[in-house]
Coordinates of C-alpha atoms and ligand atoms in Angstrom, one line a residue:
Chain A
M1 CA -22.5 -26.0 34.4
P2 CA -19.7 -27.4 32.4
K3 CA -17.5 -29.9 34.2
T4 CA -14.1 -29.0 35.5
R5 CA -11.1 -30.4 33.8
I6 CA -7.5 -30.4 34.4
M7 CA -5.0 -29.5 31.7
A8 CA -7.8 -28.3 29.5
F9 CA -5.4 -26.3 27.4
T10 CA -2.9 -29.0 26.8
W11 CA -4.2 -29.9 23.3
S12 CA -3.8 -26.4 22.1
T13 CA -0.4 -26.1 23.6
L14 CA 0.8 -29.2 21.9
K15 CA -0.7 -28.0 18.6
N16 CA 1.1 -24.7 18.9
L17 CA 4.4 -26.5 19.8
F18 CA 4.5 -28.4 16.6
S19 CA 3.1 -25.9 14.2
K20 CA 4.7 -23.0 12.4
P21 CA 5.5 -20.0 14.6
A22 CA 2.9 -17.2 14.5
T23 CA 5.6 -14.6 14.6
K24 CA 7.8 -13.5 11.7
N25 CA 11.5 -13.8 11.7
Y26 CA 11.9 -10.1 11.2
P27 CA 14.1 -8.5 9.9
A28 CA 15.5 -11.6 8.1
E29 CA 12.0 -12.1 6.7
P30 CA 10.6 -8.9 5.2
I31 CA 7.2 -7.6 6.4
R32 CA 4.6 -7.3 3.8
Y33 CA 2.2 -4.4 4.3
P34 CA -1.3 -4.5 2.9
E35 CA -2.0 -2.1 0.1
R36 CA -4.0 0.3 2.2
S37 CA -1.5 0.4 5.0
R38 CA -1.2 4.0 6.3
G39 CA 2.6 4.3 6.7
H40 CA 3.8 7.7 5.8
I41 CA 3.1 10.7 3.7
E42 CA 4.8 11.2 0.3
I43 CA 4.5 14.3 -1.9
D44 CA 4.8 14.9 -5.6
I45 CA 6.5 18.2 -5.0
E46 CA 6.3 19.3 -8.7
D47 CA 2.5 19.4 -8.4
C48 CA 2.3 21.3 -5.2
I49 CA 1.1 24.9 -5.4
S50 CA 2.0 25.9 -1.9
C51 CA -1.6 26.5 -1.0
S52 CA -1.1 25.4 2.7
M53 CA -4.4 23.6 2.8
C54 CA -2.6 20.5 4.1
A55 CA -0.8 22.5 6.8
R56 CA -4.0 24.1 8.0
S57 CA -5.9 20.9 8.1
C58 CA -3.3 18.7 9.9
P59 CA -4.6 17.9 13.4
T60 CA -1.1 17.9 14.8
G61 CA 0.5 20.7 12.7
A62 CA 3.1 18.4 11.3
I63 CA 3.3 20.1 8.0
T64 CA 4.9 23.5 7.3
V65 CA 4.5 25.2 3.9
D66 CA 6.6 28.2 2.9
R67 CA 5.3 30.0 -0.1
K68 CA 8.3 32.2 -0.6
E69 CA 10.9 29.5 -0.2
L70 CA 8.7 27.1 -2.2
T71 CA 9.3 24.4 0.4
W72 CA 7.0 21.8 1.9
A73 CA 8.2 20.3 5.1
I74 CA 6.9 17.5 7.3
N75 CA 7.9 16.4 10.8
R76 CA 7.3 12.7 10.4
F77 CA 7.4 12.2 14.1
D78 CA 4.4 14.4 14.6
C79 CA 2.4 12.9 11.8
L80 CA -0.4 10.5 12.8
A81 CA -0.8 9.1 9.3
C82 CA -4.5 10.0 9.6
G83 CA -4.7 11.0 5.9
Y84 CA -6.7 14.2 6.3
C85 CA -4.1 16.2 4.4
V86 CA -4.4 13.8 1.5
I87 CA -8.1 14.4 1.4
K88 CA -7.7 18.1 1.6
C89 CA -5.0 18.7 -0.9
P90 CA -6.6 20.4 -4.0
K91 CA -3.9 19.1 -6.3
K92 CA -4.0 15.5 -5.0
C93 CA -0.2 15.5 -4.8
L94 CA 0.0 14.0 -1.3
H95 CA -0.2 10.2 -0.9
L96 CA -0.4 8.0 2.2
V97 CA 1.9 5.0 1.4
P98 CA 3.0 1.9 3.3
G99 CA 6.2 1.9 5.3
Y100 CA 6.5 3.3 8.8
Q101 CA 8.9 5.9 10.0
T102 CA 12.1 4.4 11.4
P103 CA 13.2 5.3 14.9
E104 CA 15.7 8.1 15.2
G105 CA 17.6 10.0 17.9
E106 CA 15.8 13.3 17.5
K107 CA 12.6 14.7 15.9
K108 CA 13.4 16.4 12.7
E109 CA 11.7 17.8 9.7
V110 CA 12.1 16.6 6.1
S111 CA 11.9 19.4 3.7
F112 CA 11.1 19.3 0.0
K113 CA 11.7 22.2 -2.3
R114 CA 9.6 22.6 -5.4
P115 CA 11.0 23.9 -8.7
A116 CA 10.3 27.6 -9.3
P117 CA 7.1 28.1 -11.3
A118 CA 7.4 29.0 -15.0
P119 CA 7.0 32.7 -15.7
K120 CA 3.5 33.7 -16.4
P121 CA 3.3 34.5 -20.2
A122 CA 2.0 37.8 -21.4
A123 CA 0.7 39.0 -18.0
A124 CA 3.2 41.7 -17.3
P125 CA 6.0 43.8 -18.7
S126 CA 9.3 42.0 -18.4
A127 CA 10.7 44.1 -15.6
A128 CA 7.9 43.4 -13.3
P129 CA 8.7 39.8 -12.5
K130 CA 12.3 40.8 -11.8
A131 CA 11.2 43.4 -9.4
A132 CA 8.9 40.9 -7.9
G133 CA 11.8 38.5 -7.3
S134 CA 14.0 41.0 -5.4
A135 CA 11.1 42.5 -3.5
S136 CA 9.8 39.2 -2.2
A137 CA 13.3 38.3 -1.0
A138 CA 13.1 41.4 1.2
G139 CA 9.7 40.4 2.5
K140 CA 7.9 43.2 0.5
A141 CA 4.7 43.1 -1.4
T142 CA 5.0 42.4 -5.1
L143 CA 3.1 43.2 -8.2
N144 CA 2.4 40.9 -11.0
G145 CA 0.1 42.4 -13.6
D146 CA -2.9 43.6 -11.6
I147 CA -2.3 41.1 -8.8
V148 CA -0.5 42.3 -5.7
T149 CA 1.0 39.6 -3.5
M150 CA 1.4 40.8 0.1
A151 CA 4.3 39.9 2.3
N152 CA 2.0 37.6 4.3
G153 CA 1.2 35.6 1.2
K154 CA -2.3 37.1 0.6
T155 CA -3.2 38.4 -2.8
M156 CA -5.3 41.3 -4.0
D157 CA -6.7 41.9 -7.4
L158 CA -6.2 45.6 -8.3
S159 CA -8.3 45.4 -11.5
K160 CA -11.3 45.5 -9.2
F161 CA -10.4 49.0 -8.0
P162 CA -10.9 52.4 -9.7
A163 CA -7.7 54.0 -11.1
E164 CA -7.1 56.5 -8.2
K165 CA -7.6 53.9 -5.6
K166 CA -5.2 51.6 -7.4
A167 CA -2.5 54.2 -7.5
E168 CA -3.0 54.9 -3.8
I169 CA -2.7 51.2 -2.9
L170 CA 0.5 50.9 -4.9
K171 CA 2.0 53.9 -3.3
K172 CA 1.2 52.6 0.1
L173 CA 2.9 49.3 -0.7
G174 CA 5.9 51.1 -2.2
L175 CA 5.2 49.6 -5.6
D176 CA 4.5 52.7 -7.5
A177 CA 8.2 53.3 -8.3
A178 CA 8.6 49.8 -9.7
P179 CA 10.8 49.8 -12.8
A180 CA 8.1 48.2 -14.9
P181 CA 6.4 51.4 -16.0
K182 CA 9.8 53.0 -16.7
A183 CA 10.7 50.4 -19.3
E184 CA 7.3 51.0 -20.9
A185 CA 7.9 54.8 -20.9
E186 CA 11.1 54.4 -22.8
G187 CA 9.2 52.5 -25.3
K188 CA 11.8 49.7 -25.6
A189 CA 11.2 46.1 -26.2
T190 CA 12.9 43.5 -24.2
L191 CA 14.1 40.0 -24.9
E192 CA 13.7 37.0 -22.7
G193 CA 15.1 33.8 -24.3
D194 CA 13.1 33.6 -27.5
I195 CA 10.3 35.7 -26.3
V196 CA 10.2 39.4 -27.3
R197 CA 8.1 41.7 -25.2
L198 CA 6.9 44.7 -27.0
P199 CA 6.3 48.1 -25.4
N200 CA 2.6 47.7 -25.8
G201 CA 2.7 44.6 -23.6
K202 CA 2.4 42.1 -26.4
T203 CA 4.8 39.2 -26.8
M204 CA 6.2 37.5 -29.8
D205 CA 7.8 34.1 -29.9
L206 CA 10.9 34.2 -32.1
S207 CA 11.4 30.5 -32.2
K208 CA 8.4 30.3 -34.5
L209 CA 10.0 32.6 -37.0
P210 CA 12.5 31.4 -39.7
E211 CA 16.1 32.2 -38.9
A212 CA 16.4 35.2 -41.3
N213 CA 13.3 36.9 -40.2
R214 CA 14.4 36.6 -36.6
E215 CA 17.5 38.6 -37.2
K216 CA 15.5 41.3 -38.9
V217 CA 13.0 41.6 -36.1
L218 CA 15.7 41.9 -33.5
Q219 CA 17.5 44.6 -35.5
K220 CA 14.2 46.5 -36.0
L221 CA 13.5 46.5 -32.3
G222 CA 17.0 47.7 -31.5
L223 CA 17.8 44.6 -29.5
K224 CA 20.8 43.5 -31.5
Chain B
M1 CA -14.1 -0.7 68.2
E2 CA -11.0 1.3 69.0
E3 CA -8.9 -1.7 68.8
R4 CA -10.4 -2.8 65.5
E5 CA -9.7 0.5 63.9
K6 CA -6.1 0.2 64.8
K7 CA -5.6 -3.1 62.9
R8 CA -6.6 -1.5 59.7
S9 CA -4.0 -0.5 57.2
V10 CA -4.1 1.4 54.0
V11 CA -2.2 0.0 51.0
P12 CA -1.9 2.1 47.9
F13 CA -2.4 0.2 44.7
G14 CA -1.3 1.7 41.4
P15 CA -1.1 3.9 39.3
Q16 CA 1.9 1.8 38.5
H17 CA 1.4 -1.8 39.0
P18 CA 2.6 -4.8 37.1
V19 CA -0.9 -6.0 36.3
L20 CA -2.3 -2.6 35.2
P21 CA -1.9 -1.6 31.7
E22 CA -3.2 1.8 32.6
P23 CA -2.9 4.1 35.6
I24 CA -5.7 4.0 38.2
H25 CA -4.9 4.5 41.8
L26 CA -6.8 2.7 44.6
D27 CA -6.4 3.2 48.3
L28 CA -7.2 -0.2 49.8
V29 CA -8.2 -0.3 53.4
L30 CA -7.2 -3.7 54.7
E31 CA -8.0 -5.8 57.7
D32 CA -5.3 -8.4 57.5
E33 CA -5.7 -9.8 54.0
K34 CA -9.3 -8.7 53.7
V35 CA -10.2 -5.5 51.8
V36 CA -12.9 -3.5 53.7
D37 CA -12.9 -0.3 51.8
V38 CA -11.7 1.1 48.5
I39 CA -11.1 4.7 47.5
P40 CA -10.4 5.1 43.8
S41 CA -8.8 8.1 42.3
I42 CA -8.2 8.9 38.6
G43 CA -6.7 11.8 36.8
F44 CA -3.2 10.7 35.9
I45 CA -3.4 10.9 32.2
H46 CA -5.9 13.7 31.5
R47 CA -5.0 15.1 28.0
G48 CA -7.7 17.7 27.4
L49 CA -9.0 16.0 24.3
E50 CA -12.5 17.3 24.8
D51 CA -11.3 20.9 24.9
L52 CA -9.4 20.4 21.6
V53 CA -12.7 20.5 19.8
K54 CA -12.7 24.2 20.0
K55 CA -9.4 24.4 18.1
R56 CA -9.9 21.8 15.4
D57 CA -12.7 22.1 13.0
F58 CA -15.4 19.5 13.2
N59 CA -14.2 17.4 10.3
E60 CA -10.7 17.4 11.5
Y61 CA -11.7 16.4 15.1
V62 CA -12.8 13.0 13.9
Y63 CA -9.1 12.0 14.0
V64 CA -8.7 13.4 17.4
A65 CA -11.8 11.7 18.8
E66 CA -10.6 8.4 17.6
R67 CA -7.4 8.8 19.4
T68 CA -9.2 8.9 22.8
C69 CA -8.5 5.3 23.1
G70 CA -6.4 2.8 21.2
I71 CA -8.8 -0.1 21.6
C72 CA -12.2 1.4 21.1
S73 CA -10.8 3.9 18.6
F74 CA -13.4 3.0 16.0
G75 CA -16.2 3.4 18.4
H76 CA -15.1 6.8 19.6
G77 CA -14.8 8.1 16.0
L78 CA -18.2 6.6 15.3
G79 CA -19.9 8.1 18.3
Y80 CA -18.5 11.5 17.5
V81 CA -19.5 11.5 13.8
E82 CA -22.9 10.1 14.6
A83 CA -23.5 12.9 17.1
V84 CA -22.4 15.5 14.6
E85 CA -24.5 13.9 11.8
K86 CA -27.5 13.9 14.1
C87 CA -26.8 17.6 14.9
M88 CA -26.7 18.4 11.2
N89 CA -29.5 16.1 10.1
V90 CA -27.3 14.1 7.7
E91 CA -28.6 10.8 6.6
V92 CA -25.7 8.3 6.0
P93 CA -25.9 5.9 3.0
I94 CA -26.9 2.4 3.9
R95 CA -23.7 0.8 2.7
A96 CA -21.7 3.1 5.0
K97 CA -23.9 2.0 7.9
Y98 CA -23.1 -1.6 7.2
L99 CA -19.4 -0.9 6.8
R100 CA -19.5 0.9 10.1
T101 CA -21.2 -2.0 11.7
I102 CA -18.6 -4.5 10.4
W103 CA -15.8 -2.4 11.7
S104 CA -17.5 -1.9 15.1
E105 CA -17.7 -5.6 15.5
M106 CA -14.1 -6.1 14.5
A107 CA -13.2 -3.6 17.2
R108 CA -15.2 -5.6 19.6
I109 CA -13.5 -8.9 18.7
H110 CA -10.2 -7.2 19.1
S111 CA -11.1 -5.6 22.4
H112 CA -12.5 -8.8 24.0
L113 CA -9.6 -11.0 22.9
L114 CA -7.2 -8.4 24.2
W115 CA -9.1 -8.4 27.5
A116 CA -9.1 -12.2 27.6
G117 CA -5.4 -12.2 27.2
L118 CA -4.9 -9.7 30.0
M119 CA -7.3 -11.6 32.2
A120 CA -5.3 -14.8 31.6
D121 CA -2.1 -12.9 32.4
A122 CA -3.6 -11.6 35.6
F123 CA -4.4 -15.0 36.9
G124 CA -1.0 -16.3 35.8
F125 CA -2.0 -18.5 32.8
E126 CA 0.7 -17.2 30.4
N127 CA 0.1 -19.8 27.8
L128 CA -3.5 -18.9 27.5
F129 CA -2.6 -15.2 27.3
Y130 CA -0.3 -15.8 24.3
Q131 CA -3.0 -17.8 22.6
C132 CA -5.6 -15.1 23.0
W133 CA -3.3 -12.5 21.6
R134 CA -2.3 -14.8 18.8
L135 CA -6.0 -15.0 17.8
R136 CA -6.3 -11.2 18.2
E137 CA -3.5 -10.8 15.6
K138 CA -5.7 -12.5 13.0
N139 CA -8.4 -9.9 13.6
L140 CA -5.8 -7.1 13.5
D141 CA -4.6 -8.3 10.1
L142 CA -8.2 -7.9 8.8
V143 CA -8.4 -4.4 10.3
E144 CA -5.1 -3.5 8.7
M145 CA -6.2 -4.9 5.3
T146 CA -9.5 -3.0 5.3
T147 CA -8.6 0.3 6.9
G148 CA -4.8 0.7 6.6
G149 CA -4.2 0.9 10.4
R150 CA -4.0 -1.8 13.0
L151 CA -5.5 0.1 15.9
I152 CA -6.6 3.4 14.6
Y153 CA -9.0 3.0 11.8
S154 CA -9.4 6.5 10.4
V155 CA -12.2 5.5 8.1
N156 CA -15.0 7.6 9.5
K157 CA -16.0 11.0 8.4
V158 CA -19.0 13.2 8.9
G159 CA -21.4 11.9 6.3
G160 CA -20.2 8.4 5.8
V161 CA -17.0 6.4 5.5
L162 CA -13.8 6.9 3.5
K163 CA -13.0 3.3 2.5
D164 CA -14.9 0.4 1.1
I165 CA -14.6 -3.3 1.9
T166 CA -14.4 -4.9 -1.5
P167 CA -15.8 -8.4 -2.3
D168 CA -12.3 -9.8 -2.3
M169 CA -11.7 -8.5 1.2
Q170 CA -15.1 -9.8 2.3
K171 CA -14.0 -13.3 1.3
V172 CA -10.7 -12.9 3.3
I173 CA -12.6 -11.6 6.3
L174 CA -15.0 -14.6 6.3
N175 CA -12.2 -17.0 5.8
N176 CA -10.0 -15.6 8.6
L177 CA -12.9 -15.3 11.0
S178 CA -13.8 -19.0 10.5
E179 CA -10.2 -19.9 11.4
L180 CA -10.4 -17.6 14.4
E181 CA -13.7 -19.0 15.5
A182 CA -12.4 -22.6 15.4
E183 CA -9.3 -21.8 17.5
L184 CA -11.4 -19.6 19.9
R185 CA -13.5 -22.6 20.8
D186 CA -10.5 -24.1 22.5
V187 CA -9.8 -20.9 24.4
Y188 CA -13.4 -20.6 25.4
K189 CA -13.4 -24.2 26.7
T190 CA -10.3 -23.5 28.7
F191 CA -11.7 -20.4 30.3
M192 CA -14.9 -22.2 31.1
T193 CA -13.7 -25.6 32.3
D194 CA -10.1 -25.5 33.4
Y195 CA -9.6 -26.2 37.0
S196 CA -7.0 -23.5 37.8
V197 CA -8.9 -20.8 35.9
Q198 CA -12.1 -21.6 37.9
E199 CA -10.2 -21.4 41.1
R200 CA -9.5 -17.8 40.4
T201 CA -12.8 -16.8 38.8
R202 CA -15.7 -18.7 40.3
G203 CA -17.5 -16.8 43.0
V204 CA -15.0 -14.0 43.1
G205 CA -16.2 -10.4 42.9
V206 CA -19.9 -11.1 42.8
L207 CA -22.1 -8.2 41.7
T208 CA -25.8 -8.6 42.0
K209 CA -28.4 -7.4 39.5
E210 CA -29.7 -4.9 42.1
Q211 CA -26.2 -3.5 42.6
V212 CA -25.7 -3.1 38.8
H213 CA -28.9 -1.0 38.7
D214 CA -28.0 1.0 41.8
L215 CA -24.4 1.7 40.7
G216 CA -25.2 2.3 37.0
C217 CA -22.9 -0.3 35.5
C218 CA -23.0 -1.0 31.8
G219 CA -21.8 -3.2 29.1
P220 CA -20.6 -6.8 29.5
Y221 CA -20.0 -6.0 33.1
A222 CA -23.7 -5.5 33.7
R223 CA -24.7 -8.3 31.3
A224 CA -22.7 -10.7 33.4
S225 CA -24.9 -9.9 36.3
G226 CA -28.1 -10.8 34.4
V227 CA -29.0 -7.3 33.1
A228 CA -29.9 -7.8 29.4
R229 CA -29.0 -4.3 28.3
D230 CA -27.2 -3.8 25.1
I231 CA -27.3 -0.4 23.3
R232 CA -26.9 -2.1 19.9
Q233 CA -30.5 -3.1 20.3
L234 CA -31.5 0.5 19.8
G235 CA -30.7 -0.3 16.2
Y236 CA -28.2 2.4 15.3
E237 CA -26.2 2.0 12.1
A238 CA -27.2 -1.4 10.6
Y239 CA -27.8 -3.2 13.9
G240 CA -31.6 -2.8 13.5
E241 CA -31.4 -5.1 10.5
L242 CA -29.3 -7.8 12.0
D243 CA -30.5 -10.5 14.2
F244 CA -29.0 -10.8 17.7
E245 CA -29.8 -11.1 21.4
P246 CA -27.7 -9.6 24.2
V247 CA -25.4 -12.2 25.7
V248 CA -26.3 -12.6 29.4
S249 CA -25.0 -14.6 32.3
N250 CA -26.5 -14.6 35.8
D251 CA -23.7 -15.4 38.2
G252 CA -22.2 -11.9 38.3
D253 CA -18.7 -13.2 39.2
N254 CA -15.5 -13.1 37.3
Y255 CA -16.4 -16.4 35.7
A256 CA -19.6 -15.0 34.3
R257 CA -17.7 -12.0 32.9
C258 CA -15.3 -14.3 31.0
D259 CA -18.2 -16.2 29.7
V260 CA -20.1 -13.1 28.5
R261 CA -17.1 -11.5 26.8
L262 CA -16.0 -14.6 25.0
R263 CA -19.5 -15.5 23.9
E264 CA -19.7 -11.9 22.6
V265 CA -16.7 -12.6 20.3
F266 CA -18.7 -15.5 18.8
Q267 CA -21.7 -13.2 18.5
S268 CA -19.6 -10.5 16.8
I269 CA -18.3 -13.0 14.3
D270 CA -21.8 -14.0 13.6
L271 CA -22.9 -10.3 13.2
I272 CA -20.1 -9.7 10.7
R273 CA -21.2 -12.7 8.7
Q274 CA -24.8 -11.4 8.7
A275 CA -23.7 -7.9 7.7
I276 CA -21.5 -9.2 4.9
A277 CA -24.4 -11.3 3.6
K278 CA -26.8 -8.4 3.6
I279 CA -24.6 -5.4 2.6
P280 CA -26.2 -3.5 -0.2
N281 CA -24.2 -1.7 -3.0
G282 CA -24.2 2.1 -3.0
E283 CA -22.5 5.3 -2.0
L284 CA -19.9 5.4 0.8
S285 CA -20.7 8.9 1.9
V286 CA -22.9 11.9 1.2
P287 CA -21.5 15.5 0.9
V288 CA -22.0 17.6 4.0
K289 CA -22.8 21.2 3.7
G290 CA -22.7 23.9 6.4
N291 CA -21.6 23.8 9.9
P292 CA -23.2 22.0 12.9
D293 CA -25.6 24.1 14.9
G294 CA -27.6 23.0 18.0
E295 CA -26.9 20.0 20.0
A296 CA -27.1 16.2 19.8
F297 CA -26.8 13.3 22.1
I298 CA -25.9 9.7 21.1
R299 CA -25.4 6.4 22.8
I300 CA -23.5 3.5 21.3
E301 CA -22.3 0.2 22.6
Q302 CA -18.5 0.1 22.9
P303 CA -16.8 -3.2 23.5
R304 CA -16.6 -2.1 27.2
G305 CA -20.1 -0.9 27.5
E306 CA -22.4 2.0 26.8
A307 CA -20.6 5.2 25.8
I308 CA -22.4 8.6 25.6
Y309 CA -21.5 11.3 23.2
Y310 CA -22.7 14.9 23.2
V311 CA -21.9 17.7 20.8
E312 CA -23.0 21.3 20.8
G313 CA -22.4 23.4 17.7
N314 CA -22.6 27.2 17.2
G315 CA -22.9 27.5 13.5
T316 CA -19.2 27.9 13.0
K317 CA -16.9 25.1 12.0
F318 CA -15.7 24.8 15.6
L319 CA -17.9 23.1 18.1
N320 CA -18.7 24.6 21.4
R321 CA -18.6 21.4 23.3
F322 CA -17.9 17.7 22.9
R323 CA -18.6 15.5 25.9
L324 CA -17.8 11.8 26.2
R325 CA -18.9 9.5 29.0
T326 CA -17.0 6.3 28.8
P327 CA -18.1 2.9 30.0
T328 CA -15.1 2.5 32.3
F329 CA -16.2 5.5 34.2
A330 CA -19.6 4.0 34.8
N331 CA -18.1 0.7 35.9
I332 CA -15.6 2.0 38.5
P333 CA -18.2 2.2 41.3
G334 CA -19.3 -1.4 40.6
M335 CA -15.6 -2.5 40.7
C336 CA -15.1 -0.9 44.1
E337 CA -18.2 -2.6 45.4
T338 CA -17.0 -6.0 44.3
M339 CA -13.6 -5.5 46.0
K340 CA -15.1 -5.1 49.5
G341 CA -14.8 -8.3 51.4
C342 CA -12.5 -10.0 48.9
S343 CA -8.8 -10.9 49.6
Y344 CA -6.0 -8.6 48.6
A345 CA -4.7 -11.1 46.1
D346 CA -7.9 -10.8 44.1
I347 CA -7.6 -7.1 43.6
P348 CA -5.7 -7.2 40.3
L349 CA -8.1 -9.6 38.8
L350 CA -11.1 -7.5 39.9
V351 CA -9.6 -4.4 38.3
V352 CA -9.0 -6.3 35.1
T353 CA -12.6 -7.7 34.9
I354 CA -14.2 -4.4 34.3
D355 CA -11.8 -4.1 31.3
P356 CA -10.6 -0.7 32.5
C357 CA -9.7 1.9 29.9
I358 CA -8.4 4.7 32.0
S359 CA -7.2 6.9 29.1
C360 CA -10.7 7.0 27.7
T361 CA -12.1 7.8 31.1
E362 CA -9.8 10.7 31.6
R363 CA -9.7 11.8 27.9
Ligands
LIG401 S1 -1.5 12.4 7.7 FE1 -2.6 13.5 9.2 S2 -1.1 14.0 10.8 FE2 0.1 13.3 9.0 S3 0.6 15.2 8.0 FE3 -1.3 14.5 7.1 S4 -3.0 15.5 8.3 FE4 -1.1 15.7 9.4
LIG402 S1 -2.4 21.0 0.0 FE1 -1.3 20.0 -1.6 S2 -0.9 21.7 -3.1 FE2 -1.5 22.7 -1.2 S3 0.5 23.0 -0.1 FE3 -0.3 21.1 0.6 S4 0.7 19.6 -0.8 FE4 0.9 21.6 -1.8

C-alpha cells in the first residue's frame, strides 16, 4: 500500500500555474480544425441531379430535395454531420467540411437551387419540351421522347410497350393531345437558337455552316 | 420495532442532482444519516432508439447506434456493426480490425479520464478534476484528428471502417499519448496517495467478490472487487493478437475502483502502442452484399464494462430487432448494495463510482 501524503497534487498545481494556459483565447485566437473535422455539409449544386439518394439515406431527414423546383435544401440544425449522405451521393457532389453551424434563434432550412438542365439534344420534337415545362408546373405527367415523367417524379419508358398500349397510357395521362405531334403533322421545321429541328426529327446545327449557306437553309425551310 | 420504523425517513435523490451528470432517481431510506435501503428507478430519458432500427436501414442505423451514448459512442457503433457482420458472415479486413481496436482504446482513455474528473469533482477536489479533463482534451484532439468528430466517431460501417489512420497520424498519436502518460502519472499518484482523497475513498462502498457474482456486475466495477473478467480477452477485433492482462484490484472499495480505472488508462495507452506497432497494410473494408437474415449475439468490453448486442434480421434491409444491454444496467444492483449501511454524504460518490451512463441504459 502506497503511503499517504498531504498536498500530493501541489507540484502539478504549481506547474500548471506557471505554464501556458490549456485553453484558447477564443474568439481572439482562431480555432484550427483538423482536416477531417466533420463540421457541416456543402453541396456543389451544379453537379446535383436531384436523385434524392441523400434525402432518403439521411438518418434525421435533414435534407429535402425537390425535383421540380430543382432545389436541394438542408436543415443544418437537424444534421448530425454523420456523413452518410456524402457516401450515398452518386455524383459525389456533397462534402463534409470543417466549420460548425453557428447558433441561431430558430431552426431554418438553407436552400440551393440548381441551374436548369440543358435541353436534351435530338431526343424529341421541339414542341415537346415546351409542353413538358408547362405541364410540370401544373403537377401533370410530362413526355420527353419515349420517357414519361409522372407527377410524383417516377419515370416510365414507353418504348418498352407495344404501340396500342403506348397510346392508351398517353391518353390516360392526358398526353395524347400534346402539341408535339401536331407540329410534326404540319411538316414544319422549327428553330431553336442555332439548332434547326426538321420534321423528320433530325437536327441541324447552323453554327457549323458558313454565313451564306445558313441564310439559304433558313429560307428553304420557310423559317425566314 | 414499531418505534424503530417511525424513525425512518425516505429522501428522494435525483433525477436532478448537482453531482449527477445524468438522471437516475433513488429513494433512500434513512435512519438518521445512515442509509438502510435504496430503491432505484430509471426511465427518465428513454428515447426509443432500439425501435428505430425498424425504420432506418441497417447501414444507416450505425449512426443511430453510435448516438446511444456520447462517451461509449465508438463501442456502441462497433457492437452493432459486429453483430450485423456476424449475422451476415462478413469477414472484416485485418487492418480495419486494428483500427477499430485503436479507436476503442481511445474511447476507453477518454471515458476513464472523464470519469476520474467527475469522481474528483464529487469528492470536492476541483483542481484534480480540471487536470483530468485537461488530459482528456489531449486524447480528444487525437480522436478529432483521426475521425473528424470529438465524441461521435462515425467511422464504423458494416464491413469495415471508413477512415484510415495514416503513418503521420500514428506518429502524432504516439507522441501525444507519451505526453499524456507522463502527466497522468501525477494524477494517478494523487488519487492513490493524497490524504484527502483517501479519506473519501478508502473502505467506502465495499463490494465483495461474492456479491459481484451474485449481482452480475461487470467491467472495472467487478474487476475492482477481484473478479478478473475482461471481455477483450475473448479476442474480438485485434485484441487476440495484443498482449494484456485484465487490471484487477482486490479491495472492492472506491479506492480500488479509482486504481483499476486509472491503471486501465495506462493499459490502453500500451495497447494503442502495440496495435500501432503491429498494424498491417491492407483494405479498410469489404463490400457487403445482401441483407441480414437470422440473428447474432455479440459481447464487447465497453469502458464501463461488458455490453451485449443482439440483432435479428428478416432478409430485408430493415432489422426486426436490435437489443442492447449496457454495463450500467448490470451495475445498478451492485451500486444499491454498496449504499446500504453507508452515510448519506457518500451517496453521490457511490453513484459516480459505477460510472453511470443512464442514457445508454435507457436507450
Ligand atoms: S451528414 Fe448525416 S445527418 Fe447530415 S444531412 Fe448528411 S446524412 Fe443527414
Ligand atoms: S444524392 Fe447527390 S445528386 Fe442526388 S440529390 Fe442528393 S446531392 Fe443531388
